[in-house]
Amino acid sequence: SRSVKSQSMAKYLSAYALAYLGGNTKPSAKDLHTILSSVSIEVDEAELNYVVSQLEGNDLLDLIEKGAARFSQGGVARSGAAAAPAGAAAPAAAAKEEPAKETKKEEPKKVVEEEEEEDMGFGLFD
């Protein structure tokens, strides 16, 4: 199925990105195999070689920029079902904001605790 194939390709693309971020701007199939094997991920040589051949001669950052531009223009999602997850991002973003607010509330508590310690006369250099 397509989702299984996409997941499979994602592991090779992720390994490629890791190698690139690590300073290897032209990772080979052997480099990616080493990365994936180091974390006990099975490698399909045909799929690995296909991904490397498709990326060969391209700069990863350029490909990411082109893909992001296509995605923002709606070129990736062609059906309502595929567009639904993008709409789900707004509630997820709102949910991320709420814990940030809670974190801010917790910070003053820490300051109060530190003040209590100082008021008790227990200091590191007393």
Tab-separated table of C-alpha atoms in Angstrom:
chain	number	residue	atom	x	y	z
A	1	SER	CA	0.000	0.000	0.000
A	2	ARG	CA	1.029	3.602	-0.463
A	3	SER	CA	1.298	4.408	3.248
A	4	VAL	CA	3.667	1.492	3.863
A	5	LYS	CA	5.805	2.583	0.903
A	6	SER	CA	5.760	6.204	2.139
A	7	GLN	CA	6.862	5.128	5.605
A	8	SER	CA	9.601	3.039	4.087
A	9	MET	CA	10.843	5.948	1.964
A	10	ALA	CA	10.643	8.280	4.953
A	11	LYS	CA	13.311	6.322	6.801
A	12	TYR	CA	15.741	6.702	3.893
A	13	LEU	CA	14.961	10.400	3.523
A	14	SER	CA	15.428	10.871	7.263
A	15	ALA	CA	18.793	9.128	7.194
A	16	TYR	CA	19.777	11.293	4.215
A	17	ALA	CA	18.788	14.424	6.125
A	18	LEU	CA	20.746	13.294	9.199
A	19	ALA	CA	23.844	12.690	7.119
A	20	TYR	CA	23.409	16.070	5.419
A	21	LEU	CA	22.972	17.889	8.730
A	22	GLY	CA	26.054	16.075	9.995
A	23	GLY	CA	28.110	17.698	7.251
A	24	ASN	CA	27.938	15.053	4.513
A	25	THR	CA	26.269	17.031	1.709
A	26	LYS	CA	26.372	14.061	-0.695
A	27	PRO	CA	25.624	10.930	1.344
A	28	SER	CA	25.987	7.606	-0.437
A	29	ALA	CA	23.794	4.548	-0.093
A	30	LYS	CA	26.527	3.066	2.101
A	31	ASP	CA	26.394	6.122	4.396
A	32	LEU	CA	22.628	5.803	4.775
A	33	HIS	CA	22.887	2.062	5.335
A	34	THR	CA	25.369	2.718	8.151
A	35	ILE	CA	23.059	5.266	9.783
A	36	LEU	CA	19.993	3.036	9.591
A	37	SER	CA	21.834	-0.094	10.724
A	38	SER	CA	23.204	1.763	13.739
A	39	VAL	CA	19.657	2.007	15.093
A	40	SER	CA	18.601	-1.516	14.006
A	41	ILE	CA	16.422	-0.408	11.083
A	42	GLU	CA	16.120	-2.940	8.273
A	43	VAL	CA	17.283	-1.704	4.891
A	44	ASP	CA	15.822	-2.640	1.519
A	45	GLU	CA	18.754	-2.076	-0.828
A	46	ALA	CA	16.529	-1.446	-3.866
A	47	GLU	CA	14.511	1.245	-2.078
A	48	LEU	CA	17.649	2.769	-0.589
A	49	ASN	CA	19.370	2.936	-3.974
A	50	TYR	CA	16.226	4.438	-5.528
A	51	VAL	CA	16.086	7.253	-2.946
A	52	VAL	CA	19.800	8.003	-3.319
A	53	SER	CA	19.487	8.064	-7.128
A	54	GLN	CA	16.563	10.497	-6.910
A	55	LEU	CA	18.457	12.826	-4.588
A	56	GLU	CA	21.746	12.593	-6.464
A	57	GLY	CA	22.863	15.918	-7.925
A	58	ASN	CA	20.343	17.889	-5.856
A	59	ASP	CA	20.946	20.029	-2.807
A	60	LEU	CA	18.759	18.830	0.052
A	61	LEU	CA	17.929	22.337	1.266
A	62	ASP	CA	16.818	23.354	-2.243
A	63	LEU	CA	14.566	20.298	-2.418
A	64	ILE	CA	13.068	21.119	0.977
A	65	GLU	CA	12.375	24.712	-0.093
A	66	LYS	CA	10.714	23.541	-3.323
A	67	GLY	CA	8.635	21.002	-1.434
A	68	ALA	CA	7.580	23.557	1.164
A	69	ALA	CA	6.516	25.948	-1.589
A	70	ARG	CA	4.441	23.211	-3.258
A	71	PHE	CA	2.895	22.278	0.035
A	72	SER	CA	1.958	25.868	0.895
A	73	GLN	CA	0.320	26.254	-2.533
A	74	GLY	CA	-1.803	23.172	-1.964
A	75	GLY	CA	0.041	21.164	-4.594
A	76	VAL	CA	0.483	18.197	-2.292
A	77	ALA	CA	-3.082	17.715	-1.036
A	78	ARG	CA	-5.421	16.990	-3.937
A	79	SER	CA	-8.474	15.750	-2.072
A	80	GLY	CA	-10.577	16.907	0.847
A	81	ALA	CA	-9.499	13.899	2.880
A	82	ALA	CA	-5.850	14.733	2.440
A	83	ALA	CA	-6.469	18.383	3.314
A	84	ALA	CA	-8.167	17.515	6.609
A	85	PRO	CA	-4.937	16.913	8.557
A	86	ALA	CA	-3.720	20.377	7.583
A	87	GLY	CA	-6.870	21.837	9.130
A	88	ALA	CA	-6.178	19.834	12.256
A	89	ALA	CA	-2.954	21.770	12.716
A	90	ALA	CA	-4.799	24.810	14.088
A	91	PRO	CA	-6.196	22.975	17.144
A	92	ALA	CA	-2.790	21.388	17.667
A	93	ALA	CA	-1.158	24.810	17.573
A	94	ALA	CA	-3.723	26.125	20.057
A	95	ALA	CA	-3.023	23.156	22.316
A	96	LYS	CA	0.676	23.958	22.209
A	97	GLU	CA	-0.031	27.510	23.353
A	98	GLU	CA	-1.962	26.380	26.410
A	99	PRO	CA	0.924	24.441	28.008
A	100	ALA	CA	3.126	27.468	27.392
A	101	LYS	CA	0.724	29.556	29.448
A	102	GLU	CA	0.804	26.958	32.201
A	103	THR	CA	4.582	27.008	32.171
A	104	LYS	CA	4.533	30.743	32.680
A	105	LYS	CA	2.285	30.265	35.710
A	106	GLU	CA	4.722	27.772	37.204
A	107	GLU	CA	7.719	30.083	36.944
A	108	PRO	CA	6.561	32.526	39.651
A	109	LYS	CA	6.092	29.560	42.011
A	110	LYS	CA	9.769	28.718	41.615
A	111	VAL	CA	10.710	32.280	42.473
A	112	VAL	CA	8.564	32.102	45.616
A	113	GLU	CA	10.294	28.873	46.669
A	114	GLU	CA	13.689	30.470	46.200
A	115	GLU	CA	12.615	33.447	48.301
A	116	GLU	CA	11.434	31.104	51.053
A	117	GLU	CA	14.840	29.451	51.135
A	118	GLU	CA	16.531	32.835	51.457
A	119	ASP	CA	14.170	33.905	54.211
A	120	MET	CA	14.994	30.813	56.243
A	121	GLY	CA	18.641	31.787	56.424
A	122	PHE	CA	19.960	28.723	54.660
A	123	GLY	CA	22.497	29.982	52.187
A	124	LEU	CA	25.303	28.247	50.391
A	125	PHE	CA	27.967	30.612	51.749
A	126	ASP	CA	26.593	31.343	55.241
